Amino acid sequence: MTDTPYQRADAVLCFEKFKDAALYFDRVLPLNMGRMRGDPDVGDILVGYPEEVPSAALSHLVDGIEGNTKTYSHATRIMEFTSARWVDFARKAEPYARLWAGKAGNRDETDREETLNQYEKLRSYYLSNDTIPGHPSIRAIFQEYARSLGFEEICVSLPTRTALVPPTTDPGLTLSQLNMVDTTAADWHQIVELRKDKESHQRLIRLRLFMHSNYAGKPFAFIEDDMALRLHEYEAAARKHGFKTLTSSLTVLLNAKDLQASLGAGLVAGLFGGPLAALGTGVAVQVGQIAVHVAERLHEMRDWRSGHELAYLIETQSRLGDMPSEA
């Protein structure tokens, strides 16, 4: 057991990789919302730059409420949020970096490169915690932005992990940096559905507690290797469990005397053209017992999977397409 206090942020301020952050944090706040555009293919307003998030999903990330594409109340909410909170945040951060995207007619490669340069400036100021004279520090500005939305405990997810940042005690931030689930091919609807699933959320809570109990104070490389080893051991155990289910079912089948006798008699009757109607009862009973046996083994497998300390990762990989589902 660790003596390190358990700390979990209310929200994460996210430079990029919003999908990864959405898997492990209840609330995700984008740092750049300086661009909005309608997309008829998505049927929604896309918010953010350079990484775009549909407003229906962004509403869920910020408020925990999924948007409705029929009423578009979520789009109204996001626009209100942007004008009331984010614009004020961007103005205060402007001495350090300009978060506004280029004008609507000027969103070319040069504009994108400039935006990324501004992100790099913002990241550098955050890491160094430098302060421009006459202005609050960028970390203080981040904290004020989060508090304006009702969040007291926040953490910041940087574009890439860096040695300049000390090991985090927040399990969600560690998980988002491990890259154990590939979200690149996942759409936002899948991620929102996963976030809404109450059982999945309970597995996430269990995973956070497991991370704290086993990895608090440990170097990132150790966490990365140990988690990879645990997932490998899970896959090996799952294959072994499946093999045991098969062999134990075959054992039940081979030990079923009534079934053997019925099949033997059936074979003889078939050879001599005799009646087969009387051979059904014993066979049905034994087949039913085998079916119950297999069902019990599969139920044990599902219970084992759902109670595994890495169940949330395993389920998420399966639902987002990384790992074939067992049982």
Tab-separated table of C-alpha atoms in Angstrom:
chain	number	residue	atom	x	y	z
A	1	MET	CA	0.000	0.000	0.000
A	2	THR	CA	1.163	3.554	-0.725
A	3	ASP	CA	1.283	6.439	1.737
A	4	THR	CA	0.827	8.967	-1.076
A	5	PRO	CA	-2.524	10.785	-0.755
A	6	TYR	CA	-5.015	9.868	-3.454
A	7	GLN	CA	-5.502	12.845	-5.776
A	8	ARG	CA	-7.926	12.932	-8.660
A	9	ALA	CA	-8.575	16.068	-10.666
A	10	ASP	CA	-12.118	17.309	-11.272
A	11	ALA	CA	-11.139	18.106	-14.854
A	12	VAL	CA	-8.214	18.102	-17.242
A	13	LEU	CA	-7.142	21.081	-19.329
A	14	CYS	CA	-6.197	19.516	-22.630
A	15	PHE	CA	-3.824	20.796	-25.304
A	16	GLU	CA	-4.721	17.992	-27.696
A	17	LYS	CA	-5.572	14.266	-27.849
A	18	PHE	CA	-9.036	14.978	-26.464
A	19	LYS	CA	-10.238	11.437	-27.208
A	20	ASP	CA	-7.537	9.934	-24.999
A	21	ALA	CA	-8.362	12.345	-22.169
A	22	ALA	CA	-12.090	11.624	-22.576
A	23	LEU	CA	-11.491	7.956	-21.717
A	24	TYR	CA	-10.027	8.663	-18.273
A	25	PHE	CA	-11.425	12.002	-17.058
A	26	ASP	CA	-14.994	12.887	-16.192
A	27	ARG	CA	-14.529	16.441	-17.531
A	28	VAL	CA	-12.256	17.616	-20.333
A	29	LEU	CA	-11.691	21.312	-21.057
A	30	PRO	CA	-10.081	22.213	-24.409
A	31	LEU	CA	-7.545	25.022	-24.346
A	32	ASN	CA	-8.313	26.229	-27.856
A	33	MET	CA	-11.901	26.891	-28.862
A	34	GLY	CA	-11.104	29.780	-31.162
A	35	ARG	CA	-12.771	28.279	-34.210
A	36	MET	CA	-16.213	26.887	-35.025
A	37	ARG	CA	-17.502	25.567	-38.329
A	38	GLY	CA	-20.504	23.619	-39.488
A	39	ASP	CA	-19.941	20.194	-41.044
A	40	PRO	CA	-22.876	18.721	-42.993
A	41	ASP	CA	-21.248	15.266	-43.061
A	42	VAL	CA	-21.090	15.143	-39.264
A	43	GLY	CA	-24.356	17.047	-38.885
A	44	ASP	CA	-22.927	19.203	-36.144
A	45	ILE	CA	-20.741	22.194	-35.351
A	46	LEU	CA	-17.046	21.337	-35.008
A	47	VAL	CA	-15.235	23.282	-32.302
A	48	GLY	CA	-11.539	23.826	-31.684
A	49	TYR	CA	-8.326	24.227	-33.589
A	50	PRO	CA	-6.203	22.417	-34.712
A	51	GLU	CA	-8.107	19.412	-33.259
A	52	GLU	CA	-11.860	19.616	-33.832
A	53	VAL	CA	-14.550	18.164	-31.562
A	54	PRO	CA	-18.279	17.955	-32.460
A	55	SER	CA	-20.263	20.213	-30.148
A	56	ALA	CA	-22.522	17.296	-29.086
A	57	ALA	CA	-19.458	15.469	-27.748
A	58	LEU	CA	-17.879	18.634	-26.354
A	59	SER	CA	-21.036	19.300	-24.358
A	60	HIS	CA	-20.584	15.877	-22.748
A	61	LEU	CA	-16.904	16.526	-22.033
A	62	VAL	CA	-17.570	19.879	-20.378
A	63	ASP	CA	-20.949	19.286	-18.715
A	64	GLY	CA	-21.347	15.507	-18.720
A	65	ILE	CA	-24.487	15.891	-20.832
A	66	GLU	CA	-24.718	14.494	-24.351
A	67	GLY	CA	-25.954	16.913	-26.996
A	68	ASN	CA	-29.070	16.298	-29.050
A	69	THR	CA	-28.586	16.816	-32.786
A	70	LYS	CA	-32.318	17.444	-33.242
A	71	THR	CA	-32.630	20.415	-30.896
A	72	TYR	CA	-28.981	21.525	-31.090
A	73	SER	CA	-29.277	22.804	-27.515
A	74	HIS	CA	-25.711	21.594	-27.016
A	75	ALA	CA	-24.445	23.921	-29.743
A	76	THR	CA	-26.119	26.853	-27.998
A	77	ARG	CA	-24.546	25.748	-24.723
A	78	ILE	CA	-21.066	25.534	-26.254
A	79	MET	CA	-21.397	28.948	-27.887
A	80	GLU	CA	-22.517	30.426	-24.556
A	81	PHE	CA	-19.628	28.700	-22.823
A	82	THR	CA	-17.169	30.029	-25.415
A	83	SER	CA	-18.365	33.611	-25.226
A	84	ALA	CA	-18.761	33.669	-21.445
A	85	ARG	CA	-15.679	31.716	-20.324
A	86	TRP	CA	-13.222	30.762	-23.030
A	87	VAL	CA	-12.938	34.215	-24.644
A	88	ASP	CA	-12.034	35.706	-21.270
A	89	PHE	CA	-9.443	32.955	-20.752
A	90	ALA	CA	-7.936	33.510	-24.232
A	91	ARG	CA	-7.633	37.259	-23.650
A	92	LYS	CA	-5.791	36.726	-20.374
A	93	ALA	CA	-3.500	34.147	-22.005
A	94	GLU	CA	-2.745	36.346	-25.027
A	95	PRO	CA	0.429	37.921	-23.547
A	96	TYR	CA	1.851	34.371	-23.568
A	97	ALA	CA	0.310	32.954	-26.740
A	98	ARG	CA	-2.458	33.809	-29.183
A	99	LEU	CA	-5.109	31.085	-29.120
A	100	TRP	CA	-7.398	32.580	-31.742
A	101	ALA	CA	-7.509	30.734	-35.072
A	102	GLY	CA	-7.088	32.666	-38.297
A	103	LYS	CA	-9.984	34.338	-40.071
A	104	ALA	CA	-12.511	32.160	-41.843
A	105	GLY	CA	-10.935	32.744	-45.254
A	106	ASN	CA	-7.376	32.233	-44.059
A	107	ARG	CA	-7.313	28.689	-42.657
A	108	ASP	CA	-4.445	27.416	-44.802
A	109	GLU	CA	-1.278	25.531	-43.895
A	110	THR	CA	0.445	28.733	-42.791
A	111	ASP	CA	-2.383	29.487	-40.379
A	112	ARG	CA	-2.222	25.961	-38.977
A	113	GLU	CA	1.544	26.192	-38.520
A	114	GLU	CA	1.190	29.499	-36.699
A	115	THR	CA	-1.436	28.018	-34.394
A	116	LEU	CA	0.875	25.111	-33.579
A	117	ASN	CA	3.676	27.588	-32.890
A	118	GLN	CA	1.397	29.396	-30.451
A	119	TYR	CA	0.620	26.083	-28.764
A	120	GLU	CA	4.337	25.458	-28.401
A	121	LYS	CA	4.790	28.900	-26.822
A	122	LEU	CA	1.971	28.210	-24.391
A	123	ARG	CA	3.444	24.826	-23.488
A	124	SER	CA	6.891	26.329	-22.933
A	125	TYR	CA	5.509	29.010	-20.633
A	126	TYR	CA	3.551	26.410	-18.691
A	127	LEU	CA	6.571	24.130	-18.245
A	128	SER	CA	8.906	26.919	-17.204
A	129	ASN	CA	6.206	28.675	-15.156
A	130	ASP	CA	7.649	31.998	-16.297
A	131	THR	CA	5.654	35.148	-15.693
A	132	ILE	CA	5.443	38.165	-17.973
A	133	PRO	CA	5.705	41.335	-15.844
A	134	GLY	CA	2.323	42.870	-15.191
A	135	HIS	CA	0.418	39.656	-15.896
A	136	PRO	CA	-0.503	36.579	-13.816
A	137	SER	CA	1.397	33.366	-14.579
A	138	ILE	CA	-0.021	31.069	-17.221
A	139	ARG	CA	-0.616	28.408	-14.556
A	140	ALA	CA	-2.672	30.890	-12.542
A	141	ILE	CA	-4.645	31.734	-15.697
A	142	PHE	CA	-5.323	28.036	-16.305
A	143	GLN	CA	-6.525	27.618	-12.732
A	144	GLU	CA	-8.797	30.652	-12.967
A	145	TYR	CA	-10.293	29.347	-16.203
A	146	ALA	CA	-11.144	26.021	-14.558
A	147	ARG	CA	-12.582	27.669	-11.451
A	148	SER	CA	-14.829	29.871	-13.603
A	149	LEU	CA	-16.426	26.597	-14.720
A	150	GLY	CA	-16.738	25.235	-11.194
A	151	PHE	CA	-13.646	22.990	-11.080
A	152	GLU	CA	-11.241	23.329	-8.164
A	153	GLU	CA	-8.820	20.440	-8.740
A	154	ILE	CA	-7.428	20.345	-12.277
A	155	CYS	CA	-4.464	18.897	-14.101
A	156	VAL	CA	-3.000	19.767	-17.481
A	157	SER	CA	-2.470	17.243	-20.269
A	158	LEU	CA	0.500	18.302	-22.361
A	159	PRO	CA	0.896	17.380	-26.055
A	160	THR	CA	3.758	15.014	-25.225
A	161	ARG	CA	5.208	13.601	-22.047
A	162	THR	CA	8.330	15.479	-20.980
A	163	ALA	CA	11.054	14.972	-18.401
A	164	LEU	CA	10.531	18.559	-17.246
A	165	VAL	CA	7.215	17.567	-15.692
A	166	PRO	CA	7.507	15.539	-12.463
A	167	PRO	CA	5.618	12.211	-12.235
A	168	THR	CA	1.943	12.921	-11.752
A	169	THR	CA	-0.111	11.554	-8.888
A	170	ASP	CA	-3.330	11.801	-10.916
A	171	PRO	CA	-4.182	8.304	-12.231
A	172	GLY	CA	-6.200	9.672	-15.150
A	173	LEU	CA	-3.284	11.713	-16.444
A	174	THR	CA	-0.927	8.744	-16.181
A	175	LEU	CA	-3.408	6.553	-18.056
A	176	SER	CA	-3.881	9.103	-20.829
A	177	GLN	CA	-0.092	9.264	-21.308
A	178	LEU	CA	0.339	5.478	-21.528
A	179	ASN	CA	-1.385	5.256	-24.944
A	180	MET	CA	-2.758	1.801	-24.146
A	181	VAL	CA	-5.909	2.352	-26.227
A	182	ASP	CA	-5.693	3.541	-29.832
A	183	THR	CA	-8.403	6.176	-30.276
A	184	THR	CA	-7.385	7.375	-33.731
A	185	ALA	CA	-10.028	5.298	-35.543
A	186	ALA	CA	-12.746	5.757	-32.889
A	187	ASP	CA	-15.527	8.236	-33.547
A	188	TRP	CA	-16.883	10.550	-30.879
A	189	HIS	CA	-20.206	8.705	-30.682
A	190	GLN	CA	-18.384	5.540	-29.541
A	191	ILE	CA	-16.477	7.460	-26.887
A	192	VAL	CA	-19.577	9.237	-25.570
A	193	GLU	CA	-21.460	5.917	-25.382
A	194	LEU	CA	-18.571	4.445	-23.394
A	195	ARG	CA	-18.583	7.442	-21.033
A	196	LYS	CA	-22.338	7.085	-20.486
A	197	ASP	CA	-22.104	3.375	-19.596
A	198	LYS	CA	-22.476	3.123	-15.797
A	199	GLU	CA	-20.723	-0.247	-15.535
A	200	SER	CA	-17.804	1.058	-17.577
A	201	HIS	CA	-17.550	4.046	-15.256
A	202	GLN	CA	-17.370	1.736	-12.236
A	203	ARG	CA	-14.546	-0.159	-13.948
A	204	LEU	CA	-12.791	3.149	-14.562
A	205	ILE	CA	-13.052	4.010	-10.859
A	206	ARG	CA	-11.574	0.598	-9.998
A	207	LEU	CA	-8.739	1.185	-12.479
A	208	ARG	CA	-7.944	4.616	-11.011
A	209	LEU	CA	-7.749	3.138	-7.503
A	210	PHE	CA	-5.576	0.281	-8.798
A	211	MET	CA	-3.225	2.790	-10.439
A	212	HIS	CA	-2.884	4.727	-7.201
A	213	SER	CA	-2.366	1.651	-5.013
A	214	ASN	CA	0.241	0.055	-7.284
A	215	TYR	CA	2.016	2.883	-9.077
A	216	ALA	CA	1.997	6.044	-6.928
A	217	GLY	CA	5.543	7.400	-6.861
A	218	LYS	CA	6.787	4.889	-9.457
A	219	PRO	CA	8.680	6.053	-12.581
A	220	PHE	CA	6.701	6.191	-15.800
A	221	ALA	CA	8.850	3.534	-17.518
A	222	PHE	CA	8.089	1.049	-14.733
A	223	ILE	CA	4.333	1.740	-14.972
A	224	GLU	CA	4.437	1.345	-18.757
A	225	ASP	CA	6.244	-2.013	-18.623
A	226	ASP	CA	4.255	-3.412	-15.700
A	227	MET	CA	0.915	-2.534	-17.314
A	228	ALA	CA	2.018	-4.130	-20.589
A	229	LEU	CA	3.037	-7.276	-18.684
A	230	ARG	CA	-0.306	-7.432	-16.843
A	231	LEU	CA	-2.225	-7.145	-20.132
A	232	HIS	CA	-0.091	-9.911	-21.630
A	233	GLU	CA	-0.782	-12.114	-18.606
A	234	TYR	CA	-4.500	-11.375	-18.955
A	235	GLU	CA	-4.517	-12.482	-22.596
A	236	ALA	CA	-2.596	-15.657	-21.708
A	237	ALA	CA	-5.005	-16.440	-18.854
A	238	ALA	CA	-8.009	-15.810	-21.127
A	239	ARG	CA	-6.673	-18.255	-23.709
A	240	LYS	CA	-5.944	-20.804	-20.977
A	241	HIS	CA	-9.456	-20.379	-19.540
A	242	GLY	CA	-10.983	-20.910	-22.985
A	243	PHE	CA	-8.916	-24.068	-23.470
A	244	LYS	CA	-9.983	-25.368	-20.036
A	245	THR	CA	-13.631	-24.745	-20.912
A	246	LEU	CA	-13.246	-26.777	-24.084
A	247	THR	CA	-11.366	-29.686	-22.476
A	248	SER	CA	-13.651	-29.868	-19.422
A	249	SER	CA	-16.688	-29.926	-21.730
A	250	LEU	CA	-15.135	-32.774	-23.696
A	251	THR	CA	-14.481	-34.600	-20.421
A	252	VAL	CA	-18.151	-34.263	-19.466
A	253	LEU	CA	-19.074	-35.543	-22.902
A	254	LEU	CA	-16.754	-38.557	-22.743
A	255	ASN	CA	-17.864	-39.422	-19.194
A	256	ALA	CA	-21.549	-39.320	-20.100
A	257	LYS	CA	-22.395	-43.047	-19.947
A	258	ASP	CA	-26.008	-42.593	-20.976
A	259	LEU	CA	-24.910	-40.620	-23.994
A	260	GLN	CA	-22.282	-43.191	-24.916
A	261	ALA	CA	-24.760	-46.032	-24.545
A	262	SER	CA	-27.428	-44.176	-26.525
A	263	LEU	CA	-25.014	-43.321	-29.302
A	264	GLY	CA	-23.757	-46.910	-29.368
A	265	ALA	CA	-27.267	-48.289	-29.513
A	266	GLY	CA	-28.139	-45.745	-32.152
A	267	LEU	CA	-25.230	-46.854	-34.265
A	268	VAL	CA	-26.255	-50.526	-33.985
A	269	ALA	CA	-29.877	-49.676	-34.722
A	270	GLY	CA	-28.761	-47.665	-37.704
A	271	LEU	CA	-26.690	-50.517	-39.034
A	272	PHE	CA	-29.569	-52.966	-38.764
A	273	GLY	CA	-32.311	-50.558	-39.739
A	274	GLY	CA	-33.954	-50.597	-36.283
A	275	PRO	CA	-36.115	-47.856	-34.733
A	276	LEU	CA	-34.392	-44.722	-33.251
A	277	ALA	CA	-37.323	-43.121	-31.455
A	278	ALA	CA	-36.481	-44.634	-28.069
A	279	LEU	CA	-32.967	-43.148	-28.002
A	280	GLY	CA	-33.906	-39.511	-27.309
A	281	THR	CA	-34.313	-39.151	-23.517
A	282	GLY	CA	-30.832	-40.095	-22.300
A	283	VAL	CA	-29.164	-38.080	-25.057
A	284	ALA	CA	-31.257	-34.986	-24.291
A	285	VAL	CA	-30.416	-35.146	-20.591
A	286	GLN	CA	-26.679	-35.444	-21.211
A	287	VAL	CA	-26.617	-32.730	-23.875
A	288	GLY	CA	-28.501	-30.449	-21.494
A	289	GLN	CA	-25.919	-31.106	-18.775
A	290	ILE	CA	-23.091	-30.280	-21.170
A	291	ALA	CA	-24.822	-27.047	-22.194
A	292	VAL	CA	-25.199	-26.048	-18.509
A	293	HIS	CA	-21.531	-26.889	-17.903
A	294	VAL	CA	-20.378	-24.702	-20.805
A	295	ALA	CA	-22.678	-21.848	-19.709
A	296	GLU	CA	-21.264	-21.987	-16.179
A	297	ARG	CA	-17.683	-21.847	-17.468
A	298	LEU	CA	-18.490	-18.876	-19.723
A	299	HIS	CA	-20.211	-17.118	-16.809
A	300	GLU	CA	-17.087	-17.646	-14.699
A	301	MET	CA	-15.029	-16.171	-17.527
A	302	ARG	CA	-17.218	-13.065	-17.749
A	303	ASP	CA	-17.098	-12.592	-13.967
A	304	TRP	CA	-13.311	-12.918	-14.028
A	305	ARG	CA	-13.022	-10.394	-16.853
A	306	SER	CA	-15.348	-7.815	-15.268
A	307	GLY	CA	-13.554	-8.093	-11.922
A	308	HIS	CA	-10.054	-7.807	-13.377
A	309	GLU	CA	-8.125	-4.715	-12.268
A	310	LEU	CA	-7.588	-3.770	-15.926
A	311	ALA	CA	-11.181	-4.546	-16.968
A	312	TYR	CA	-11.818	-0.968	-18.112
A	313	LEU	CA	-8.820	-1.010	-20.465
A	314	ILE	CA	-9.690	-4.472	-21.754
A	315	GLU	CA	-13.324	-3.515	-22.390
A	316	THR	CA	-12.374	-0.207	-24.002
A	317	GLN	CA	-9.869	-1.872	-26.320
A	318	SER	CA	-12.550	-4.368	-27.318
A	319	ARG	CA	-15.279	-1.755	-27.886
A	320	LEU	CA	-13.013	0.563	-29.851
A	321	GLY	CA	-11.633	-2.281	-31.941
A	322	ASP	CA	-8.132	-2.895	-30.566
A	323	MET	CA	-8.684	-6.331	-29.065
A	324	PRO	CA	-10.961	-9.218	-30.081
A	325	SER	CA	-13.511	-9.981	-27.402
A	326	GLU	CA	-13.228	-13.282	-25.516
A	327	ALA	CA	-16.200	-15.278	-24.306
